[in-house]
Short mmCIF file of C-alpha atoms in Angstrom, two decimals:
data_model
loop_
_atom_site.label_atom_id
_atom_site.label_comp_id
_atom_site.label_asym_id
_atom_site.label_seq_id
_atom_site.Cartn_x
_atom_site.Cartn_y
_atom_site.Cartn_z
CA UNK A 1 124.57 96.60 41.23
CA UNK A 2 126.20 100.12 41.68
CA UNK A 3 130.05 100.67 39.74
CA UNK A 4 133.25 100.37 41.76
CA UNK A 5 134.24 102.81 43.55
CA UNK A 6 137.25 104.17 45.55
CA UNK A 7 137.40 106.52 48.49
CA UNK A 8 140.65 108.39 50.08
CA UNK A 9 140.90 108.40 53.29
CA UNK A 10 143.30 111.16 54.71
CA UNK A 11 144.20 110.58 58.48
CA UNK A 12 146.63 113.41 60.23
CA UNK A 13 150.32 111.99 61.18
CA UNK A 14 149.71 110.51 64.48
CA UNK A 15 149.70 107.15 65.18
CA UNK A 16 146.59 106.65 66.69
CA UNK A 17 144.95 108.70 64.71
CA UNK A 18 146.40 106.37 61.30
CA UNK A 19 145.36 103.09 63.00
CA UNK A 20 142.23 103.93 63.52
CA UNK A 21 141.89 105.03 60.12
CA UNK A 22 143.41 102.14 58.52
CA UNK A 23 140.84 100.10 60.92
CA UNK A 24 137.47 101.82 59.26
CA UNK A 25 139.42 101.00 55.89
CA UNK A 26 139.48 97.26 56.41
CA UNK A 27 135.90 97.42 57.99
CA UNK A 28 134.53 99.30 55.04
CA UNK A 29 136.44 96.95 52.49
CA UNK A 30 135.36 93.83 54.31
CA UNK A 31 131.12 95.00 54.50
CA UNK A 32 131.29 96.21 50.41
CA UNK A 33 133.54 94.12 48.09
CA UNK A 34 132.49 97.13 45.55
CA UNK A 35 134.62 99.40 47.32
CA UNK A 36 138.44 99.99 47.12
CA UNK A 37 140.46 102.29 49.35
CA UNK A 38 143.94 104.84 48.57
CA UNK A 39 145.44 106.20 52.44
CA UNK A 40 147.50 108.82 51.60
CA UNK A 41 149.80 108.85 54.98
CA UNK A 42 151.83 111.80 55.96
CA UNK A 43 154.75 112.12 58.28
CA UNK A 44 155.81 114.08 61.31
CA UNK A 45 158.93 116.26 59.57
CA UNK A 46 160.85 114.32 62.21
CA UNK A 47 161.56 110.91 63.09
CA UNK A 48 158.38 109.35 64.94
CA UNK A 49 156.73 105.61 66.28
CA UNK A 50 154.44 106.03 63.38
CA UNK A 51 157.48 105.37 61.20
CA UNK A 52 158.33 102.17 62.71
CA UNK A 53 154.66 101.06 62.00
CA UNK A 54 153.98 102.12 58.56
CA UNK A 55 155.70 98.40 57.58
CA UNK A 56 153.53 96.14 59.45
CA UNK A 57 150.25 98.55 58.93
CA UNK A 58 151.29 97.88 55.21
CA UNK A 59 151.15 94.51 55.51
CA UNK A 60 148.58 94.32 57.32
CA UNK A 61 145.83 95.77 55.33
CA UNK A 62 143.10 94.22 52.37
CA UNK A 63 144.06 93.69 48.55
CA UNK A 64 141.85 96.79 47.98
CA UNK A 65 143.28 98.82 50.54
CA UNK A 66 146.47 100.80 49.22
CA UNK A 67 148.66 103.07 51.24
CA UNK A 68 150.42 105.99 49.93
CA UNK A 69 153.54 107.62 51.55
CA UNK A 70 153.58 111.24 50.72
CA UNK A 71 156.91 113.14 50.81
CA UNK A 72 158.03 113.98 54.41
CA UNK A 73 157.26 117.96 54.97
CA UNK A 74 159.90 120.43 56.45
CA UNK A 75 158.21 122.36 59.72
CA UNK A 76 157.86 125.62 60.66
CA UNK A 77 159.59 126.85 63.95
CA UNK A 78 158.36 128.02 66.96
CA UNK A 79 155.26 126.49 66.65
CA UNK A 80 153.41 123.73 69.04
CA UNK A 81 150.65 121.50 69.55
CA UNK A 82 147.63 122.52 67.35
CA UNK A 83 149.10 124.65 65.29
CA UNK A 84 151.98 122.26 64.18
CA UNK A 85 149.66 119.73 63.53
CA UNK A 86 147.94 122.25 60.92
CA UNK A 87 150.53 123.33 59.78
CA UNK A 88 151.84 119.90 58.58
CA UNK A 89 148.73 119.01 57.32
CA UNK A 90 149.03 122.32 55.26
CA UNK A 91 152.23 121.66 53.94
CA UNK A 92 151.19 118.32 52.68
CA UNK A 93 148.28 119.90 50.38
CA UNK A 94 149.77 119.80 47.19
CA UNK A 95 150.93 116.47 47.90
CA UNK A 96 147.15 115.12 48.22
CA UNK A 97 146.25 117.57 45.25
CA UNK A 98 148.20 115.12 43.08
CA UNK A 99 147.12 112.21 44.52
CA UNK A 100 143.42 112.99 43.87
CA UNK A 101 143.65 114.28 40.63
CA UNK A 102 145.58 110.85 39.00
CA UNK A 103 142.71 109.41 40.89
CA UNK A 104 140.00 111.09 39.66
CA UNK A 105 141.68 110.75 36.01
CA UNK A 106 141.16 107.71 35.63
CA UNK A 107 137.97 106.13 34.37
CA UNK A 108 137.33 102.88 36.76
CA UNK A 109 136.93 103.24 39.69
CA UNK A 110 134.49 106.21 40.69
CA UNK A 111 136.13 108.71 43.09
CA UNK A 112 133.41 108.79 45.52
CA UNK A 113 134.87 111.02 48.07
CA UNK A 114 137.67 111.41 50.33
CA UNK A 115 137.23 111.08 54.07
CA UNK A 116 139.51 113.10 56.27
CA UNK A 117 140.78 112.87 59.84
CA UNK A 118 139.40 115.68 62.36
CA UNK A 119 142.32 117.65 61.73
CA UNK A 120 142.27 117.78 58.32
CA UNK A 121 139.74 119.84 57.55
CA UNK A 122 141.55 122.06 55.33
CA UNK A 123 141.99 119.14 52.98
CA UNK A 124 137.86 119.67 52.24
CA UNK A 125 139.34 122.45 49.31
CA UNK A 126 140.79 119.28 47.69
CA UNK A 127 137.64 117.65 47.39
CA UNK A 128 135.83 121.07 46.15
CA UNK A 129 138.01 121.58 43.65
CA UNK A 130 137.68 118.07 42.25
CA UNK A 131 133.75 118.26 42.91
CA UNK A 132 133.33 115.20 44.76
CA UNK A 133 132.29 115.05 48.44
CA UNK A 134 134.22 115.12 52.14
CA UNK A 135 133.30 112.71 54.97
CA UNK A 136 134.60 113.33 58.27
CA UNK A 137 136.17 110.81 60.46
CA UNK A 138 136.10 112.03 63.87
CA UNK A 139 138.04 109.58 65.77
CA UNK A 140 137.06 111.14 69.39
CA UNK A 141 133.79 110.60 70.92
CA UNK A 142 130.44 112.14 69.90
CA UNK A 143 130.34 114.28 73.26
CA UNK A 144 133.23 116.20 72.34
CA UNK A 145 132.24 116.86 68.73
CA UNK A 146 129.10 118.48 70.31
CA UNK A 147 131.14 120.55 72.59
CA UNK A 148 133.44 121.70 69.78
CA UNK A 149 130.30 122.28 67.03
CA UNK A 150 128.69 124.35 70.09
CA UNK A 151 131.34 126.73 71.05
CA UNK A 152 132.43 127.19 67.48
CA UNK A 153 128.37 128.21 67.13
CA UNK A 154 128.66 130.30 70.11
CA UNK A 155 131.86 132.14 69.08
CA UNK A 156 130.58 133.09 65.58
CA UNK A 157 127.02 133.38 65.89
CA UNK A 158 126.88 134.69 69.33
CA UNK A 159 130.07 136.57 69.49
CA UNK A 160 131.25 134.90 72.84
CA UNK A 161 134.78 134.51 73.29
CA UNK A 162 135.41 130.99 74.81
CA UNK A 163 138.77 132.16 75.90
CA UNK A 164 137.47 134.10 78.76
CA UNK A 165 136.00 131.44 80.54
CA UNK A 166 139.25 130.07 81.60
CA UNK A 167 139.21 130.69 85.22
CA UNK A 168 135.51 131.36 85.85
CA UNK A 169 132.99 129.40 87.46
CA UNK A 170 130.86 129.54 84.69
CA UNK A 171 128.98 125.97 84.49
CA UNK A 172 128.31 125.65 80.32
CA UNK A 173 125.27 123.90 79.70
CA UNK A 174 125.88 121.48 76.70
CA UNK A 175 123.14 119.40 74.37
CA UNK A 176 125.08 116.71 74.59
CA UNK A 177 125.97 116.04 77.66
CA UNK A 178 123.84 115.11 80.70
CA UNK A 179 125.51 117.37 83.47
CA UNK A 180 126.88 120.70 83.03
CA UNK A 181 130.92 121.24 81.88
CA UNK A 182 132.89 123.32 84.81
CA UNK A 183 134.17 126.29 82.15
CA UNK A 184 137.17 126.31 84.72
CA UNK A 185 138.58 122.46 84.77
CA UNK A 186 137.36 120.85 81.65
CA UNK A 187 136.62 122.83 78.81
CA UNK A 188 138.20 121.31 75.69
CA UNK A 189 140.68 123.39 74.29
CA UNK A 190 143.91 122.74 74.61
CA UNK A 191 143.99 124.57 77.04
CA UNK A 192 142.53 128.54 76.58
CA UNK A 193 145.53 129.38 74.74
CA UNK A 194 144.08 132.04 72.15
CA UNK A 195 145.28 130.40 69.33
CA UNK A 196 144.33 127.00 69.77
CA UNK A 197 141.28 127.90 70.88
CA UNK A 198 140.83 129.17 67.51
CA UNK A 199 142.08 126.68 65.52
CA UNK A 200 139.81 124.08 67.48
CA UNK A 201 136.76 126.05 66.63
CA UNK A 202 138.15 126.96 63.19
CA UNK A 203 138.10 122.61 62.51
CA UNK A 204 134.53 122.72 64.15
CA UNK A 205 133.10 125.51 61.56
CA UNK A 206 134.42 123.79 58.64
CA UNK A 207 132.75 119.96 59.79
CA UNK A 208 129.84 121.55 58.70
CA UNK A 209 130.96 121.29 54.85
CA UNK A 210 131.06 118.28 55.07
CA UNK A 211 128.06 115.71 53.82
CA UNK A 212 128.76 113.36 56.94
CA UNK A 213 131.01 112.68 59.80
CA UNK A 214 131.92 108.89 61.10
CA UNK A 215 132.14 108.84 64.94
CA UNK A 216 134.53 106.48 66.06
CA UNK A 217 131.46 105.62 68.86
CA UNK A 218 128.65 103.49 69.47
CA UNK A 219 125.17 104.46 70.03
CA UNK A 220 125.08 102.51 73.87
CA UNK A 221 127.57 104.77 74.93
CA UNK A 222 126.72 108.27 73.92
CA UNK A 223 123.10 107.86 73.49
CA UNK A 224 122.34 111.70 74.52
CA UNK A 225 125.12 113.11 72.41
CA UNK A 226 124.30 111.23 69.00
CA UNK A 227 120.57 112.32 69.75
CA UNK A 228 121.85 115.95 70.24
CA UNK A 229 124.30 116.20 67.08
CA UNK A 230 122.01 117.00 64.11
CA UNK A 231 120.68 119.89 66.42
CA UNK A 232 124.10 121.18 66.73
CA UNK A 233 123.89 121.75 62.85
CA UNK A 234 125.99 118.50 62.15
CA UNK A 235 125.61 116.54 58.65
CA UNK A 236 124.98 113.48 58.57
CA UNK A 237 126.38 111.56 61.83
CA UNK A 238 127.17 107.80 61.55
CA UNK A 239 128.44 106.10 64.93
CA UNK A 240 130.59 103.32 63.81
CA UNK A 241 132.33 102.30 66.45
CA UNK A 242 134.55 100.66 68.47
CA UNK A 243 136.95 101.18 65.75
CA UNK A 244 139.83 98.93 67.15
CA UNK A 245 142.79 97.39 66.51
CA UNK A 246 142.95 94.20 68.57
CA UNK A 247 144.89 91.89 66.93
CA UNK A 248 148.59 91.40 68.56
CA UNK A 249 150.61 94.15 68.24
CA UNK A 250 154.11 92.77 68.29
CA UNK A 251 155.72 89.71 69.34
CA UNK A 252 157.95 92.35 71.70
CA UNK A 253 154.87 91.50 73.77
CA UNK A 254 155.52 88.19 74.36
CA UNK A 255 157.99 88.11 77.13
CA UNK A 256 155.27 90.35 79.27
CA UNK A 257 152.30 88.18 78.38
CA UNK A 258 154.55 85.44 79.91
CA UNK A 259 155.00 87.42 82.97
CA UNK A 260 151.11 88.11 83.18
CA UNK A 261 150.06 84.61 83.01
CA UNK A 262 151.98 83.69 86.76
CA UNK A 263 150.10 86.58 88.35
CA UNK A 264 146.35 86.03 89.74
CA UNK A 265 143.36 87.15 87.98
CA UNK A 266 142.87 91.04 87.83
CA UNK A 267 145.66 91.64 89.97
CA UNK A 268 147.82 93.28 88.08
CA UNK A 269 147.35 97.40 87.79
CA UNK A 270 148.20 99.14 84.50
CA UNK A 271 150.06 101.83 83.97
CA UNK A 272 150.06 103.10 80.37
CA UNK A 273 149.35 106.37 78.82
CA UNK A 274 149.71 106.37 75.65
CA UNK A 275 151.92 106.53 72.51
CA UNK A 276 152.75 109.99 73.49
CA UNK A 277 153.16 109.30 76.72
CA UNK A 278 156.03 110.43 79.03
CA UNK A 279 156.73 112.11 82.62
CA UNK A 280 159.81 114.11 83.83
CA UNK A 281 162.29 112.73 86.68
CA UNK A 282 160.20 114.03 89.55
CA UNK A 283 157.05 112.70 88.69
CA UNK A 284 158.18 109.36 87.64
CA UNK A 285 159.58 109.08 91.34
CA UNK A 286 156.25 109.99 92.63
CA UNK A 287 154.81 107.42 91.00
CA UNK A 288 156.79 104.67 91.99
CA UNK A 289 156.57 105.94 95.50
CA UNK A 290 152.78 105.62 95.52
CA UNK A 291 152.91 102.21 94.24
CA UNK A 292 155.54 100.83 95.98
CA UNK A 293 153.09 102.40 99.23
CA UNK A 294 150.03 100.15 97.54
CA UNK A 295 151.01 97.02 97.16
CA UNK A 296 149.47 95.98 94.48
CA UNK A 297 151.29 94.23 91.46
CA UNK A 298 151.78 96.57 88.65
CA UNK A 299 152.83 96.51 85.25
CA UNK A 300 154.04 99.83 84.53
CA UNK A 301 155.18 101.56 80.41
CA UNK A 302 157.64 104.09 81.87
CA UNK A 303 158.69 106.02 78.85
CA UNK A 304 161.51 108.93 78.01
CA UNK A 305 160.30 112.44 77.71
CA UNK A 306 161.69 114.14 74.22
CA UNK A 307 164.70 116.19 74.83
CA UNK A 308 164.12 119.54 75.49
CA UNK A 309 163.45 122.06 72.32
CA UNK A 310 163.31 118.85 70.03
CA UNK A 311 160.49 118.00 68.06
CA UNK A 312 160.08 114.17 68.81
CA UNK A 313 158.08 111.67 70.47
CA UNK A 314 159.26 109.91 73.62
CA UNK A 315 161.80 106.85 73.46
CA UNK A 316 162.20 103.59 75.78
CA UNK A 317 164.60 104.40 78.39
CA UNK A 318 168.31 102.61 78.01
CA UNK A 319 167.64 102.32 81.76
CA UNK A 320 164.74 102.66 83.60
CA UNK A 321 166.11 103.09 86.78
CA UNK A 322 168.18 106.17 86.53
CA UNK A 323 164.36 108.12 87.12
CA UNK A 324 163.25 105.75 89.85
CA UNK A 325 163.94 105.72 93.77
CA UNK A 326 166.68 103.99 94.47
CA UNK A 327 166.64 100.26 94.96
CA UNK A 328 162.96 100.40 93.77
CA UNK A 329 163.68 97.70 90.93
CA UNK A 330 164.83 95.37 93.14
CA UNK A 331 162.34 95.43 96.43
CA UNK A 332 159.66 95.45 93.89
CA UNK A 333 160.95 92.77 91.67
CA UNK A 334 158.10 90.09 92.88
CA UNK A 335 155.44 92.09 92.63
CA UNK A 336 156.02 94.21 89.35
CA UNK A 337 157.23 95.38 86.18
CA UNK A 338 158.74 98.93 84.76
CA UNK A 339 158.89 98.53 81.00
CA UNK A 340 159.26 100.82 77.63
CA UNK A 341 157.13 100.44 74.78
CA UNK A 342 153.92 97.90 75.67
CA UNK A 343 151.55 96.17 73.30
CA UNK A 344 148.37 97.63 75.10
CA UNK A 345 146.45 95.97 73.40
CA UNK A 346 147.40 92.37 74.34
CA UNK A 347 147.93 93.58 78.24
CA UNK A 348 144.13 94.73 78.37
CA UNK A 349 143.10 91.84 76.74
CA UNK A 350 144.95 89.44 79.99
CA UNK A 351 142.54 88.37 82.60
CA UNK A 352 145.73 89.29 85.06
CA UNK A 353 144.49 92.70 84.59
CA UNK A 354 142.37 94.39 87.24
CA UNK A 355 142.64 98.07 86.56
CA UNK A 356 144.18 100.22 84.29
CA UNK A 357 145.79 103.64 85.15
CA UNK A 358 145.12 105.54 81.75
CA UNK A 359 145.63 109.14 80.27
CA UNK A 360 142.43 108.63 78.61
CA UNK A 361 142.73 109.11 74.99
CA UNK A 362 140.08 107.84 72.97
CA UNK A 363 141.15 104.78 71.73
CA UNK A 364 142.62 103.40 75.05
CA UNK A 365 139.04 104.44 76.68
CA UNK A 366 137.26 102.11 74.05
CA UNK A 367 139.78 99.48 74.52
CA UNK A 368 139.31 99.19 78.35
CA UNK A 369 135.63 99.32 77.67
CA UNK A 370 135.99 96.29 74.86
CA UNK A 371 138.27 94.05 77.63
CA UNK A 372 135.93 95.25 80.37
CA UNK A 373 138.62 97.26 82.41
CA UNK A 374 138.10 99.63 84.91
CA UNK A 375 140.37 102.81 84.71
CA UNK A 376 141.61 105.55 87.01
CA UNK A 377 141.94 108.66 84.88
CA UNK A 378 145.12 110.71 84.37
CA UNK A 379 144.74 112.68 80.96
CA UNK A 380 147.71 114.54 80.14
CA UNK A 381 145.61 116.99 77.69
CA UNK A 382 142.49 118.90 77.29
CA UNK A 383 140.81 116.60 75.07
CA UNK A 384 141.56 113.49 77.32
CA UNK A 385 140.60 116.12 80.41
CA UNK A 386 137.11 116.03 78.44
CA UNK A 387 136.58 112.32 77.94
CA UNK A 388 138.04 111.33 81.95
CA UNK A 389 135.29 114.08 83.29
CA UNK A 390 132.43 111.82 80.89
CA UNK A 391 134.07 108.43 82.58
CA UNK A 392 134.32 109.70 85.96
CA UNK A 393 130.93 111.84 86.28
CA UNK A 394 128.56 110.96 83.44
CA UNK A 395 129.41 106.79 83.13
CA UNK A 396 130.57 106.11 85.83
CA UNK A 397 133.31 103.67 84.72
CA UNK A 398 136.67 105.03 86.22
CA UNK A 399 138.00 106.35 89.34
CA UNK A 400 139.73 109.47 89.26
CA UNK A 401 143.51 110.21 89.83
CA UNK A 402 144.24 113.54 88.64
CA UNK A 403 141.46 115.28 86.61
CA UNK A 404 142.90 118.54 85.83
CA UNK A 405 146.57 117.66 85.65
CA UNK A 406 148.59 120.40 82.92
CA UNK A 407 151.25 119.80 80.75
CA UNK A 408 153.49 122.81 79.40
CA UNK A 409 154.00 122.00 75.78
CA UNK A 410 156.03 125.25 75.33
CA UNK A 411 158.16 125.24 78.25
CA UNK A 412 158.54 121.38 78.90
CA UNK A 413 157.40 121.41 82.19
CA UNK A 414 154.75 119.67 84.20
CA UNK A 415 153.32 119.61 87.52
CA UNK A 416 153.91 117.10 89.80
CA UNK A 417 151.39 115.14 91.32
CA UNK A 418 152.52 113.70 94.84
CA UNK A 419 152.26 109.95 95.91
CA UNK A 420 149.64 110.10 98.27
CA UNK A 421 147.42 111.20 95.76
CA UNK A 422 148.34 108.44 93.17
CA UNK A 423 147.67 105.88 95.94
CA UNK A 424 144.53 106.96 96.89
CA UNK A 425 143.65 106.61 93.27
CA UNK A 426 144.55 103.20 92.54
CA UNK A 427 143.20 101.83 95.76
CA UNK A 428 139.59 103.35 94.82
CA UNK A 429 140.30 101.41 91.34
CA UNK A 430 141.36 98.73 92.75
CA UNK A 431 138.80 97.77 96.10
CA UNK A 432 135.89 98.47 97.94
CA UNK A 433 132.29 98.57 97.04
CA UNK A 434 132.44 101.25 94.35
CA UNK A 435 135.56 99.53 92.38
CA UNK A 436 132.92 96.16 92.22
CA UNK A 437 130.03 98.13 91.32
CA UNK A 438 132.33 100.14 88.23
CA UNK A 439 133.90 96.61 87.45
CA UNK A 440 130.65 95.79 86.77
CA UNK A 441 129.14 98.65 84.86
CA UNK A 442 132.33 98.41 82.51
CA UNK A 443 131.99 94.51 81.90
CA UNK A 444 128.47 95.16 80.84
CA UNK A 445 129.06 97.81 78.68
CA UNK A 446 131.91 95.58 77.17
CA UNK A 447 128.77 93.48 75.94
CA UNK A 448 127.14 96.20 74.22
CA UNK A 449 130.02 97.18 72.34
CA UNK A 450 130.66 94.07 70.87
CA UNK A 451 126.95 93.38 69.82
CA UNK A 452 126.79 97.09 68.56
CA UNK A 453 129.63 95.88 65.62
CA UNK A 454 127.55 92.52 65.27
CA UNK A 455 124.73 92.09 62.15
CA UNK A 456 121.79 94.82 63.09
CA UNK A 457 123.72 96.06 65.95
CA UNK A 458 123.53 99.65 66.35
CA UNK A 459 127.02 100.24 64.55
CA UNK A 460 126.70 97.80 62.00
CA UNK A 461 123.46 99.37 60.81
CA UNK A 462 125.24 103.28 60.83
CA UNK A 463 127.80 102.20 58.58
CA UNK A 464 125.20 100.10 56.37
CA UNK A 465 123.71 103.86 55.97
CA UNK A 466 126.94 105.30 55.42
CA UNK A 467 127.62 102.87 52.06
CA UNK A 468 124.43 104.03 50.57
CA UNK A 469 124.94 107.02 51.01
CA UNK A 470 128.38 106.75 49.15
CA UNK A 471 126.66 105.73 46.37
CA UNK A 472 123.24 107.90 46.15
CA UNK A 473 123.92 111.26 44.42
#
């Protein structure tokens, strides 16, 4: 029998990013009572939801799982998107360069490794200078960790710039993916943007130092991709997935759930997109517009956008209805719901649910899949751009909304898109031929995620690799 040991697990400060980490934590403790866990956590250098649910993730978690709060960071201004995100996880450095080393002083338990979040690569020098080794957790799909280790291999081995596709119609012909990316609508950089672009890639190259990246996937539903990864120049690849946290999120819930059990089965659209999730005045009238025009019930998280110039995440609204058409709360009353904050979770798990309007981040994708949902895709980034085109083209498990929708991150702005088209989209989500044959495909699919976490299921077995592999030299 091998010694105890520990591994640190270093997620970036989002929210969804630290559940899902604190999810392959208790999976990993639960399969190997050998192992023991430290999550160092860091914070936004402003107030943020993941706050709020550092408490109950606390409580939450296995005796041998232990989370660590490192000192909230002050932030550099002017910058946005990627590059704040790196440059938080910079500024927490010497922070984790503590941490590890009164780890790795003391005698019992082994320091096996620490596994960091997708953005953290720059946390890999840690584990160098300690001379133990980094594991990747790549909480995204495989398909996109393919696209990002084949540009990055295209921009520095053959010197193409990936910024000058933006705008061409240039079809890029990827390993891992079945049908060719438009260069023009989908490519995966947030969005073209010189920097970011480079920053992206710069995360890809350094994956490669690693001895092994988890994929927060299963085999079933990225076949092609997982196949294509070790010819991409990947380490070690390990699809453990769905990596979820299903259990009830919040008795806040409750009142909802109440609500959802008078309405019909799969009735009920869903309108949710995520924990940063927000839209301006104008299109927050459009969308009421378009379903007020559709009839269909509708449960709908309507959330405030961050005040302009402030680095925050959006807030409930005190009142909803200062956004919405006038009188739109009240001749909808019968038929739906405009709420703040929503325990996702528990709503896609309701049989009331029929459909799910979604922004498509990665974890709400493998939540509809896991309560057999259909979706129609609204991403409100470039990554989420890249996992509605796989949905909508390659699986054919959601209807389409508005693919290549952009959100200003500098300038606070958005573009609007108009009722009609909103309509259209939740009808095709909601009836006809092709909504029964995708409510289909997604139910079955449901089945092969849950066998693929089950004894000798096809996830079960990649993270029975991963363990040894923890402990071989």
């Amino acid at each position: 029998m091998s010694a105890k040991s520990e591994l640190v697990f270093i997620p970036s400060p989002g929210l969804g990013h630290l559940v899902s980490m604190v999810e392959m934590a208790k999976l990993l403790v639960d399969r190997d009572d050998r192992l023991s866990l430290t999550i160092l956590v860091m914070k936004f250098p402003f107030d943020s939801e993941i706050d709020s649910h550092i408490e109950s993730l606390t409580t939450s978690v296995a005796a041998r799982i232990r989370l660590v709060l490192l000192p909230r960071q002050s932030h550099s201004p002017g910058t946005s998107g990627l590059a704040f995100i790196h440059h938080v996880v910079e500024s927490h450095k010497g922070n984790v360069r503590e941490a590890v080393a009164e780890l790795s002083a003391r005698a019992s338990p082994r320091l096996a490794g620490l596994v960091l979040d997708m953005f953290c690569t720059s946390m890999i020098d840690v584990a160098v200078e300690f001379s133990i080794p980094s594991y990747m957790f790549f909480p995204s799909n495989a398909a996109i960790l393919g696209v990002m280790l084949h540009l990055q291999s295209l921009r520095d081995e053959q010197h193409m710039d990936p910024t000058r596709l933006k705008g061409s119609d240039a079809e890029l012909d990827f390993p891992c993916l079945a049908n060719p990316l438009p260069a023009a609508k989908f490519l995966p950089l947030e969005v073209l943007m010189l920097e970011h672009c480079r920053i992206f890639l710069d995360f890809a190259l350094r994956y490669r130092e690693t001895k092994g990246i988890l994929v927060n996937t299963f085999a079933e539903l990225e076949p092609r991709a997982m196949e294509a990864l070790p010819s991409l120049g990947a380490p070690a690849v390990y699809s453990v997935g769905p990596i979820l946290n299903i259990k009830d999120e919040s008795k806040k819930g409750f009142e909802i759930l109440d609500w959802l059990d008078q309405q019909p089965d799969a009735s009920v659209v869903f309108l949710c997109f995520g924990s940063d999730g927000y839209f301006h005045k104008h299109q927050a009238k459009e969308i009421a517009h378009a379903l007020e025009q559709s009839r269909y019930r509708f449960l709908w998280s309507l959330r405030q956008p961050p005040a302009k110039g402030k680095l925050e995440g959006p807030r409930d609204y005190v009142d909803p209805a200062e956004v919405l058409p006038e009188g739109f709360l009240n001749r909808t009353a019968g038929v739906g719901r405009v709420i703040g904050w929503t325990p996702q979770v528990a709503v896609l798990a309701h049989p009331a649910i029929g459909g799910f309007v979604s922004h498509c981040g990665w974890n709400s994708t493998l939540e509809s899949i896991w309560f057999g949902v259909p979706v129609a895709a609204w991403p409100q980034y470039a990554e989420q751009q890249f996992n509605a085109f796989r949905l909508v083209v390659e699986l054919g498990l959601a209807a389409e909304i508005k693919m290549d929708y952009q959100r200003d991150l500098v300038k606070g702005s958005d573009g609007v898109v108009m009722a009609d088209e909103i309509e259209r989209g939740i009808r095709k989500l909601m009836e006809g031929k092709e909504a029964g044959e995708r409510r289909k495909k997604v139910k079955e699919l449901s089945e092969k995620s849950r066998k693929a976490l089950m004894e000798d299921g096809s996830s079960y077995l990649s993270l029975t690799r991963f363990i040894k592999d923890i402990y071989s030299p």
